[in-house]
Amino acid sequence: MTASNIPTDLLYTPDHEYVRVSADGVAEIGITDFAQGELGDIVFVELPAPGASVTAHSQFGTVEAVKAVSELNSPVTGVVLAINPRLDKEPALINSDPYGDGWMIRVKLANPAARDGLLTPTDYAAHIGA
Amino acid sequence: VTARWRLLYTEPLDGIDNMALDHALLARAARTGESVLRVYSWQSPTVSFGRHQHTAGTYDRCRLARLGLAAVRRPTGGRAVLHAREATYSVTAPIAGPLRATYASINATLLAALRRLGVDASLAPRSRAPRPDVSPCFALPTEGEITVAGRKLAGSAQCRENGAYLQHGSILIEDDQALLGRLTEDQSLTGRPGTAEKNFVGAVPAPPATLREALGRAPSVEEIADALFKSLDAEASPLSLEDTVRADLGAFRARYSDEHWTWRA
């Protein structure tokens, strides 16, 4: 198994989602390189509609790999601004570029300072035994 | 660490109760860290849809009703299965590795059980993951699934939540799957003989393999359960359902009996 990529500028959940928080209080969310590697070929993603609310540590969608459905849990609380429009036709982007073209949703944070329950890159690396 | 395993055989239930019990056992695995191998069957013929399949507008509800078929949506991925003359298994356990490894480990148990029954089964070679479209589950063997002479005998699917997974699947005793081809609004989509399989245009899928054909007789679900329980490569003891599992069943029954859950577009 190849080592997982864990970018140092992101925060993580124990359930293998990442969050990229920008200065304008918008968070970009997806699943980690480790998660996509564990699941294999991703064939379908179900995401909330823009305008929907998401809550930290609660489900916001599902992803299907080889006939296996996994829940997606939000790292943060806020309102969905956008979903990645390419994932409907190209869910494999999550495998090929999880931190880039494979992003899932962008969320306007309810509280831009909130980081409850999120893991640093070092903590996440320890969590997956990397 | 060797996981603790429990064995559960349940009498035939309807689709709602079968899915609710599998989901309650998934919650139990997350809560207790114990693994359960359950073997079951269905009170009456029931179509189960994959978690992400479009059903409303795709499957003809009137036709299902006319044929006396019940319908339920699984929590797991994959495509439609007609549960009739089959043995169904479920494994609920803490997640201990990648998806491919979980499938491989459970398939090894299925393979050992089938060999114990006298079936010369093997595993399908590596292939592309199927999209959750309208093609029937048994039209296409997926990587690692159980086949006899290249035709699918057992189909399985999974879901993962809260650090645990549920994998369940069907081992066909007789072939009732052709009926699925008569349930869609657009008959050209389902890939039964005479139509084009959506993902493999021009190819007509072979009918699935069955235990009846492989053995020259139809074993009972009890006999298949016994072979599965004896083939588990771990210490195991029988499970009787605790009050917490029975309490969870109520909540999960509500989900699986919800028309909006089963019949969404």
Tab-separated table of C-alpha atoms in Angstrom:
chain	number	residue	atom	x	y	z
A	1	MET	CA	0.000	0.000	0.000
A	2	THR	CA	1.366	3.419	-0.890
A	3	ALA	CA	1.609	6.128	1.749
A	4	SER	CA	-1.363	8.471	1.950
A	5	ASN	CA	-1.023	12.117	1.020
A	6	ILE	CA	-1.941	14.348	4.003
A	7	PRO	CA	-1.598	18.037	3.036
A	8	THR	CA	-0.369	20.167	5.932
A	9	ASP	CA	-2.724	23.114	5.219
A	10	LEU	CA	-5.950	21.168	5.875
A	11	LEU	CA	-7.887	19.902	8.910
A	12	TYR	CA	-9.419	16.441	9.140
A	13	THR	CA	-12.204	14.395	10.740
A	14	PRO	CA	-11.683	10.931	12.251
A	15	ASP	CA	-14.105	9.735	9.515
A	16	HIS	CA	-11.632	10.792	6.791
A	17	GLU	CA	-13.150	14.029	5.515
A	18	TYR	CA	-10.914	17.069	5.054
A	19	VAL	CA	-11.725	20.770	5.281
A	20	ARG	CA	-9.851	23.671	3.686
A	21	VAL	CA	-10.860	26.892	5.456
A	22	SER	CA	-10.119	30.115	3.585
A	23	ALA	CA	-9.840	33.626	4.989
A	24	ASP	CA	-13.324	34.603	3.753
A	25	GLY	CA	-15.004	32.049	6.042
A	26	VAL	CA	-15.663	29.510	3.281
A	27	ALA	CA	-14.737	25.862	3.772
A	28	GLU	CA	-14.071	23.354	0.995
A	29	ILE	CA	-14.837	19.756	1.969
A	30	GLY	CA	-13.959	16.384	0.505
A	31	ILE	CA	-12.608	12.978	1.503
A	32	THR	CA	-8.958	12.193	2.114
A	33	ASP	CA	-6.497	10.333	-0.061
A	34	PHE	CA	-6.522	7.562	2.574
A	35	ALA	CA	-10.333	7.282	2.323
A	36	GLN	CA	-10.412	7.095	-1.475
A	37	GLY	CA	-7.674	4.462	-1.354
A	38	GLU	CA	-9.579	2.356	1.175
A	39	LEU	CA	-12.775	2.509	-0.915
A	40	GLY	CA	-11.406	2.012	-4.422
A	41	ASP	CA	-13.238	3.114	-7.592
A	42	ILE	CA	-15.891	5.652	-6.634
A	43	VAL	CA	-18.911	5.437	-8.946
A	44	PHE	CA	-21.522	7.720	-7.376
A	45	VAL	CA	-21.774	10.664	-4.957
A	46	GLU	CA	-24.916	12.068	-3.355
A	47	LEU	CA	-24.497	15.658	-2.150
A	48	PRO	CA	-26.850	18.230	-0.569
A	49	ALA	CA	-28.314	21.038	-2.698
A	50	PRO	CA	-26.793	24.527	-2.477
A	51	GLY	CA	-28.603	26.421	0.274
A	52	ALA	CA	-28.908	23.342	2.504
A	53	SER	CA	-27.519	23.483	6.025
A	54	VAL	CA	-24.829	21.090	7.172
A	55	THR	CA	-23.894	20.387	10.785
A	56	ALA	CA	-20.488	19.479	12.144
A	57	HIS	CA	-20.114	15.718	12.674
A	58	SER	CA	-23.465	14.974	10.992
A	59	GLN	CA	-24.097	13.306	7.662
A	60	PHE	CA	-24.208	15.517	4.566
A	61	GLY	CA	-24.118	12.930	1.812
A	62	THR	CA	-23.070	9.471	0.685
A	63	VAL	CA	-20.493	8.018	-1.648
A	64	GLU	CA	-20.631	4.652	-3.449
A	65	ALA	CA	-17.529	2.667	-4.340
A	66	VAL	CA	-17.525	-1.001	-5.371
A	67	LYS	CA	-21.177	-1.597	-4.343
A	68	ALA	CA	-20.355	-0.081	-0.954
A	69	VAL	CA	-22.073	3.020	0.401
A	70	SER	CA	-20.278	5.208	2.957
A	71	GLU	CA	-21.682	8.169	4.830
A	72	LEU	CA	-20.039	11.570	4.419
A	73	ASN	CA	-19.895	13.587	7.639
A	74	SER	CA	-19.426	17.331	7.659
A	75	PRO	CA	-16.366	18.677	9.477
A	76	VAL	CA	-18.120	22.037	10.016
A	77	THR	CA	-21.481	23.768	10.489
A	78	GLY	CA	-22.784	26.178	7.848
A	79	VAL	CA	-24.710	26.606	4.616
A	80	VAL	CA	-23.783	24.915	1.330
A	81	LEU	CA	-22.690	27.536	-1.231
A	82	ALA	CA	-21.752	25.164	-4.041
A	83	ILE	CA	-21.325	21.512	-4.905
A	84	ASN	CA	-18.712	20.226	-7.324
A	85	PRO	CA	-20.691	20.009	-10.595
A	86	ARG	CA	-18.207	17.611	-12.209
A	87	LEU	CA	-18.711	14.778	-9.693
A	88	ASP	CA	-22.106	13.760	-11.080
A	89	LYS	CA	-20.500	12.619	-14.351
A	90	GLU	CA	-16.921	12.125	-13.128
A	91	PRO	CA	-17.019	10.689	-9.586
A	92	ALA	CA	-13.583	9.141	-10.228
A	93	LEU	CA	-12.098	12.638	-9.745
A	94	ILE	CA	-12.362	11.824	-6.031
A	95	ASN	CA	-9.899	8.982	-6.619
A	96	SER	CA	-7.533	10.824	-8.928
A	97	ASP	CA	-7.412	14.211	-7.168
A	98	PRO	CA	-9.193	14.093	-3.779
A	99	TYR	CA	-7.824	17.446	-2.566
A	100	GLY	CA	-8.228	19.284	-5.892
A	101	ASP	CA	-10.717	18.483	-8.680
A	102	GLY	CA	-12.374	15.916	-6.386
A	103	TRP	CA	-13.634	18.462	-3.826
A	104	MET	CA	-17.287	17.900	-2.867
A	105	ILE	CA	-18.949	20.952	-1.300
A	106	ARG	CA	-18.171	24.559	-0.344
A	107	VAL	CA	-19.758	25.759	2.879
A	108	LYS	CA	-20.208	29.272	4.313
A	109	LEU	CA	-19.189	28.741	7.919
A	110	ALA	CA	-21.673	29.637	10.664
A	111	ASN	CA	-18.726	30.326	12.963
A	112	PRO	CA	-15.448	30.804	11.062
A	113	ALA	CA	-13.410	30.202	14.239
A	114	ALA	CA	-15.001	26.837	15.147
A	115	ARG	CA	-12.619	23.875	14.922
A	116	ASP	CA	-14.290	21.491	17.390
A	117	GLY	CA	-13.393	17.860	16.950
A	118	LEU	CA	-11.124	18.453	13.947
A	119	LEU	CA	-7.714	16.817	13.674
A	120	THR	CA	-4.452	18.476	12.674
A	121	PRO	CA	-2.467	16.804	9.863
A	122	THR	CA	-0.175	15.253	12.497
A	123	ASP	CA	-3.134	13.909	14.507
A	124	TYR	CA	-4.804	12.582	11.367
A	125	ALA	CA	-1.595	10.839	10.294
A	126	ALA	CA	-1.468	9.156	13.719
A	127	HIS	CA	-5.186	8.270	13.421
A	128	ILE	CA	-4.659	6.333	10.170
A	129	GLY	CA	-1.361	4.881	11.339
A	130	ALA	CA	0.631	6.678	8.650
B	1	VAL	CA	-6.610	-9.209	17.654
B	2	THR	CA	-9.132	-11.886	16.727
B	3	ALA	CA	-12.614	-10.412	16.457
B	4	ARG	CA	-15.384	-12.082	18.431
B	5	TRP	CA	-17.988	-13.628	16.175
B	6	ARG	CA	-21.633	-14.454	16.824
B	7	LEU	CA	-23.943	-16.547	14.662
B	8	LEU	CA	-27.608	-15.767	13.970
B	9	TYR	CA	-30.129	-17.736	11.948
B	10	THR	CA	-33.497	-16.049	11.493
B	11	GLU	CA	-36.751	-17.474	10.153
B	12	PRO	CA	-38.092	-15.880	6.924
B	13	LEU	CA	-39.021	-12.202	7.431
B	14	ASP	CA	-40.434	-9.553	5.110
B	15	GLY	CA	-38.124	-7.110	3.320
B	16	ILE	CA	-38.640	-4.286	5.812
B	17	ASP	CA	-37.782	-6.486	8.801
B	18	ASN	CA	-34.829	-8.072	7.016
B	19	MET	CA	-33.280	-4.669	6.211
B	20	ALA	CA	-34.155	-3.235	9.647
B	21	LEU	CA	-32.506	-6.179	11.407
B	22	ASP	CA	-29.358	-5.955	9.262
B	23	HIS	CA	-29.135	-2.230	10.059
B	24	ALA	CA	-29.743	-2.822	13.789
B	25	LEU	CA	-26.921	-5.387	13.697
B	26	LEU	CA	-24.697	-2.779	11.984
B	27	ALA	CA	-25.403	-0.396	14.878
B	28	ARG	CA	-24.651	-3.265	17.278
B	29	ALA	CA	-21.262	-3.867	15.621
B	30	ALA	CA	-20.363	-0.177	16.014
B	31	ARG	CA	-21.476	-0.296	19.651
B	32	THR	CA	-20.004	-3.620	20.797
B	33	GLY	CA	-17.095	-4.328	18.449
B	34	GLU	CA	-18.537	-7.815	17.890
B	35	SER	CA	-19.034	-9.352	14.468
B	36	VAL	CA	-22.208	-11.216	13.499
B	37	LEU	CA	-22.774	-13.659	10.646
B	38	ARG	CA	-26.513	-13.855	10.011
B	39	VAL	CA	-28.257	-16.183	7.547
B	40	TYR	CA	-31.835	-15.522	6.524
B	41	SER	CA	-34.505	-15.730	3.850
B	42	TRP	CA	-37.612	-13.852	2.733
B	43	GLN	CA	-41.280	-14.425	3.593
B	44	SER	CA	-42.391	-13.577	0.057
B	45	PRO	CA	-40.571	-12.639	-3.171
B	46	THR	CA	-39.113	-9.151	-2.695
B	47	VAL	CA	-37.148	-6.837	-4.974
B	48	SER	CA	-34.376	-4.937	-3.198
B	49	PHE	CA	-32.932	-1.800	-4.764
B	50	GLY	CA	-29.437	-0.453	-4.196
B	51	ARG	CA	-29.076	2.641	-1.997
B	52	HIS	CA	-28.420	4.949	-4.967
B	53	GLN	CA	-30.647	3.432	-7.660
B	54	HIS	CA	-33.368	5.596	-9.172
B	55	THR	CA	-36.606	3.702	-8.613
B	56	ALA	CA	-39.620	6.015	-9.137
B	57	GLY	CA	-40.130	6.377	-12.897
B	58	THR	CA	-37.691	3.527	-13.567
B	59	TYR	CA	-39.418	0.520	-12.016
B	60	ASP	CA	-43.119	-0.093	-12.677
B	61	ARG	CA	-44.836	-0.300	-9.280
B	62	CYS	CA	-48.094	-1.610	-10.761
B	63	ARG	CA	-46.287	-4.457	-12.451
B	64	LEU	CA	-44.525	-5.350	-9.192
B	65	ALA	CA	-47.875	-5.424	-7.403
B	66	ARG	CA	-49.501	-7.514	-10.159
B	67	LEU	CA	-46.695	-10.067	-9.889
B	68	GLY	CA	-47.106	-10.157	-6.103
B	69	LEU	CA	-43.653	-8.703	-5.448
B	70	ALA	CA	-42.779	-6.553	-2.451
B	71	ALA	CA	-40.073	-3.867	-2.711
B	72	VAL	CA	-37.513	-2.478	-0.305
B	73	ARG	CA	-34.445	-0.262	-0.641
B	74	ARG	CA	-31.235	-1.578	0.887
B	75	PRO	CA	-28.797	0.589	2.859
B	76	THR	CA	-26.025	-0.915	0.706
B	77	GLY	CA	-24.814	-0.087	-2.803
B	78	GLY	CA	-25.141	-2.032	-6.041
B	79	ARG	CA	-28.147	-2.908	-8.158
B	80	ALA	CA	-31.551	-4.604	-7.957
B	81	VAL	CA	-31.931	-8.183	-6.715
B	82	LEU	CA	-35.070	-10.328	-6.684
B	83	HIS	CA	-34.985	-12.225	-3.398
B	84	ALA	CA	-36.973	-15.418	-3.829
B	85	ARG	CA	-35.416	-18.882	-3.752
B	86	GLU	CA	-32.082	-17.966	-2.204
B	87	ALA	CA	-30.108	-17.975	1.037
B	88	THR	CA	-29.190	-14.476	2.189
B	89	TYR	CA	-26.284	-13.717	4.498
B	90	SER	CA	-25.190	-10.608	6.317
B	91	VAL	CA	-21.965	-9.797	8.085
B	92	THR	CA	-21.838	-6.840	10.466
B	93	ALA	CA	-18.455	-6.015	11.967
B	94	PRO	CA	-16.076	-3.217	12.930
B	95	ILE	CA	-14.153	-1.829	9.934
B	96	ALA	CA	-10.687	-3.363	10.034
B	97	GLY	CA	-9.319	-2.648	6.568
B	98	PRO	CA	-9.890	-1.485	3.012
B	99	LEU	CA	-13.106	-2.343	1.200
B	100	ARG	CA	-11.389	-4.806	-1.145
B	101	ALA	CA	-9.923	-6.707	1.843
B	102	THR	CA	-13.342	-6.945	3.547
B	103	TYR	CA	-14.963	-8.350	0.429
B	104	ALA	CA	-12.071	-10.796	0.006
B	105	SER	CA	-12.284	-12.080	3.559
B	106	ILE	CA	-16.057	-12.651	3.464
B	107	ASN	CA	-15.870	-14.140	-0.026
B	108	ALA	CA	-13.316	-16.638	1.292
B	109	THR	CA	-15.903	-17.800	3.853
B	110	LEU	CA	-18.613	-18.008	1.162
B	111	LEU	CA	-16.287	-19.984	-1.096
B	112	ALA	CA	-15.375	-22.401	1.702
B	113	ALA	CA	-19.068	-22.920	2.534
B	114	LEU	CA	-19.926	-23.586	-1.103
B	115	ARG	CA	-17.080	-26.096	-1.421
B	116	ARG	CA	-18.360	-27.769	1.754
B	117	LEU	CA	-21.725	-28.137	-0.037
B	118	GLY	CA	-19.925	-29.557	-3.069
B	119	VAL	CA	-19.992	-26.547	-5.410
B	120	ASP	CA	-16.912	-25.865	-7.530
B	121	ALA	CA	-17.100	-22.062	-7.230
B	122	SER	CA	-14.447	-19.437	-7.862
B	123	LEU	CA	-13.908	-15.677	-7.604
B	124	ALA	CA	-14.562	-13.289	-10.508
B	125	PRO	CA	-11.441	-11.493	-11.793
B	126	ARG	CA	-10.712	-7.827	-11.193
B	127	SER	CA	-13.048	-5.524	-13.124
B	128	ARG	CA	-14.485	-2.026	-13.134
B	129	ALA	CA	-16.837	-1.094	-10.293
B	130	PRO	CA	-20.478	-1.042	-11.497
B	131	ARG	CA	-22.508	2.186	-11.402
B	132	PRO	CA	-25.787	1.890	-9.469
B	133	ASP	CA	-27.913	1.889	-12.637
B	134	VAL	CA	-30.911	-0.178	-13.664
B	135	SER	CA	-29.034	-3.333	-14.754
B	136	PRO	CA	-29.873	-6.274	-12.492
B	137	CYS	CA	-27.226	-7.212	-9.908
B	138	PHE	CA	-26.912	-10.776	-11.188
B	139	ALA	CA	-26.369	-9.685	-14.811
B	140	LEU	CA	-22.747	-8.868	-14.075
B	141	PRO	CA	-20.165	-10.594	-11.867
B	142	THR	CA	-18.065	-7.944	-10.129
B	143	GLU	CA	-14.495	-8.336	-8.983
B	144	GLY	CA	-14.119	-10.940	-6.245
B	145	GLU	CA	-17.713	-12.177	-6.426
B	146	ILE	CA	-18.576	-15.858	-6.437
B	147	THR	CA	-19.054	-17.444	-9.848
B	148	VAL	CA	-19.568	-20.926	-11.254
B	149	ALA	CA	-18.196	-21.345	-14.793
B	150	GLY	CA	-18.044	-17.544	-15.115
B	151	ARG	CA	-21.675	-16.974	-14.109
B	152	LYS	CA	-22.548	-15.212	-10.878
B	153	LEU	CA	-23.827	-17.394	-8.026
B	154	ALA	CA	-23.632	-14.897	-5.157
B	155	GLY	CA	-23.949	-11.097	-5.265
B	156	SER	CA	-22.935	-8.874	-2.354
B	157	ALA	CA	-22.971	-5.206	-1.357
B	158	GLN	CA	-21.822	-3.105	1.578
B	159	CYS	CA	-22.395	0.005	3.609
B	160	ARG	CA	-20.087	1.634	6.135
B	161	GLU	CA	-20.999	3.977	8.969
B	162	ASN	CA	-19.745	4.866	12.448
B	163	GLY	CA	-16.671	2.658	12.160
B	164	ALA	CA	-18.592	-0.498	11.264
B	165	TYR	CA	-19.732	-2.142	8.050
B	166	LEU	CA	-22.634	-4.253	6.859
B	167	GLN	CA	-22.098	-6.621	3.960
B	168	HIS	CA	-25.018	-8.675	2.796
B	169	GLY	CA	-25.590	-10.824	-0.214
B	170	SER	CA	-27.652	-13.468	-1.943
B	171	ILE	CA	-26.678	-17.017	-2.809
B	172	LEU	CA	-29.087	-18.239	-5.477
B	173	ILE	CA	-30.747	-21.621	-4.981
B	174	GLU	CA	-32.940	-21.207	-8.091
B	175	ASP	CA	-32.897	-18.472	-10.766
B	176	ASP	CA	-35.777	-16.039	-10.384
B	177	GLN	CA	-33.781	-13.018	-11.592
B	178	ALA	CA	-35.239	-12.943	-15.136
B	179	LEU	CA	-38.410	-11.468	-13.640
B	180	LEU	CA	-36.468	-8.246	-12.919
B	181	GLY	CA	-36.367	-7.592	-16.663
B	182	ARG	CA	-40.171	-7.275	-16.663
B	183	LEU	CA	-40.271	-4.655	-13.909
B	184	THR	CA	-38.771	-1.607	-15.583
B	185	GLU	CA	-40.727	1.084	-17.381
B	186	ASP	CA	-38.226	0.972	-20.259
B	187	GLN	CA	-37.554	-2.663	-21.058
B	188	SER	CA	-34.459	-1.846	-23.108
B	189	LEU	CA	-32.541	-0.865	-19.973
B	190	THR	CA	-32.431	-4.054	-18.000
B	191	GLY	CA	-30.149	-6.178	-20.103
B	192	ARG	CA	-32.077	-9.431	-20.140
B	193	PRO	CA	-31.928	-11.708	-23.167
B	194	GLY	CA	-33.189	-9.924	-26.253
B	195	THR	CA	-32.081	-6.504	-25.044
B	196	ALA	CA	-28.719	-4.784	-24.915
B	197	GLU	CA	-26.979	-4.546	-21.539
B	198	LYS	CA	-26.518	-0.845	-20.888
B	199	ASN	CA	-22.831	-0.971	-20.017
B	200	PHE	CA	-21.910	-3.659	-22.516
B	201	VAL	CA	-23.877	-2.761	-25.590
B	202	GLY	CA	-24.457	-5.782	-27.795
B	203	ALA	CA	-23.615	-8.319	-25.088
B	204	VAL	CA	-26.422	-10.463	-23.712
B	205	PRO	CA	-25.661	-11.366	-20.099
B	206	ALA	CA	-25.653	-15.038	-19.212
B	207	PRO	CA	-28.252	-16.124	-16.652
B	208	PRO	CA	-26.811	-16.460	-13.146
B	209	ALA	CA	-25.541	-19.742	-11.736
B	210	THR	CA	-27.670	-21.536	-9.121
B	211	LEU	CA	-27.078	-24.155	-6.445
B	212	ARG	CA	-29.790	-26.285	-8.058
B	213	GLU	CA	-27.801	-26.412	-11.287
B	214	ALA	CA	-24.404	-26.822	-9.608
B	215	LEU	CA	-25.518	-29.598	-7.244
B	216	GLY	CA	-28.384	-31.203	-9.155
B	217	ARG	CA	-30.595	-30.529	-6.123
B	218	ALA	CA	-31.886	-27.532	-4.182
B	219	PRO	CA	-30.366	-27.369	-0.681
B	220	SER	CA	-32.441	-25.795	2.100
B	221	VAL	CA	-31.556	-22.416	3.610
B	222	GLU	CA	-30.822	-24.244	6.898
B	223	GLU	CA	-28.288	-26.493	5.159
B	224	ILE	CA	-26.588	-23.461	3.568
B	225	ALA	CA	-26.569	-21.670	6.938
B	226	ASP	CA	-24.933	-24.689	8.567
B	227	ALA	CA	-22.213	-24.757	5.871
B	228	LEU	CA	-21.581	-21.010	6.296
B	229	PHE	CA	-21.385	-21.223	10.093
B	230	LYS	CA	-18.958	-24.175	9.884
B	231	SER	CA	-16.792	-22.334	7.331
B	232	LEU	CA	-16.215	-19.224	9.429
B	233	ASP	CA	-12.513	-19.172	10.264
B	234	ALA	CA	-12.985	-17.891	13.827
B	235	GLU	CA	-14.361	-18.826	17.246
B	236	ALA	CA	-18.085	-18.131	17.233
B	237	SER	CA	-21.104	-18.540	19.482
B	238	PRO	CA	-24.844	-18.150	18.845
B	239	LEU	CA	-26.433	-14.721	19.264
B	240	SER	CA	-29.823	-14.059	20.796
B	241	LEU	CA	-31.030	-10.541	20.119
B	242	GLU	CA	-30.566	-8.143	23.030
B	243	ASP	CA	-33.133	-5.539	24.059
B	244	THR	CA	-30.998	-2.749	22.536
B	245	VAL	CA	-31.105	-4.437	19.120
B	246	ARG	CA	-34.863	-4.977	19.451
B	247	ALA	CA	-35.301	-1.295	20.338
B	248	ASP	CA	-33.219	-0.200	17.308
B	249	LEU	CA	-35.370	-2.406	15.073
B	250	GLY	CA	-38.350	-0.101	15.562
B	251	ALA	CA	-36.494	2.977	14.313
B	252	PHE	CA	-35.021	1.165	11.329
B	253	ARG	CA	-38.422	-0.355	10.445
B	254	ALA	CA	-39.690	3.224	10.079
B	255	ARG	CA	-36.931	4.015	7.556
B	256	TYR	CA	-37.337	0.878	5.476
B	257	SER	CA	-41.142	1.073	5.347
B	258	ASP	CA	-41.016	4.737	4.218
B	259	GLU	CA	-42.307	5.060	0.633
B	260	HIS	CA	-40.056	8.085	0.073
B	261	TRP	CA	-37.010	6.004	1.002
B	262	THR	CA	-37.938	3.144	-1.340
B	263	TRP	CA	-39.476	5.023	-4.255
B	264	ARG	CA	-37.354	8.091	-4.845
B	265	ALA	CA	-36.616	9.379	-8.336
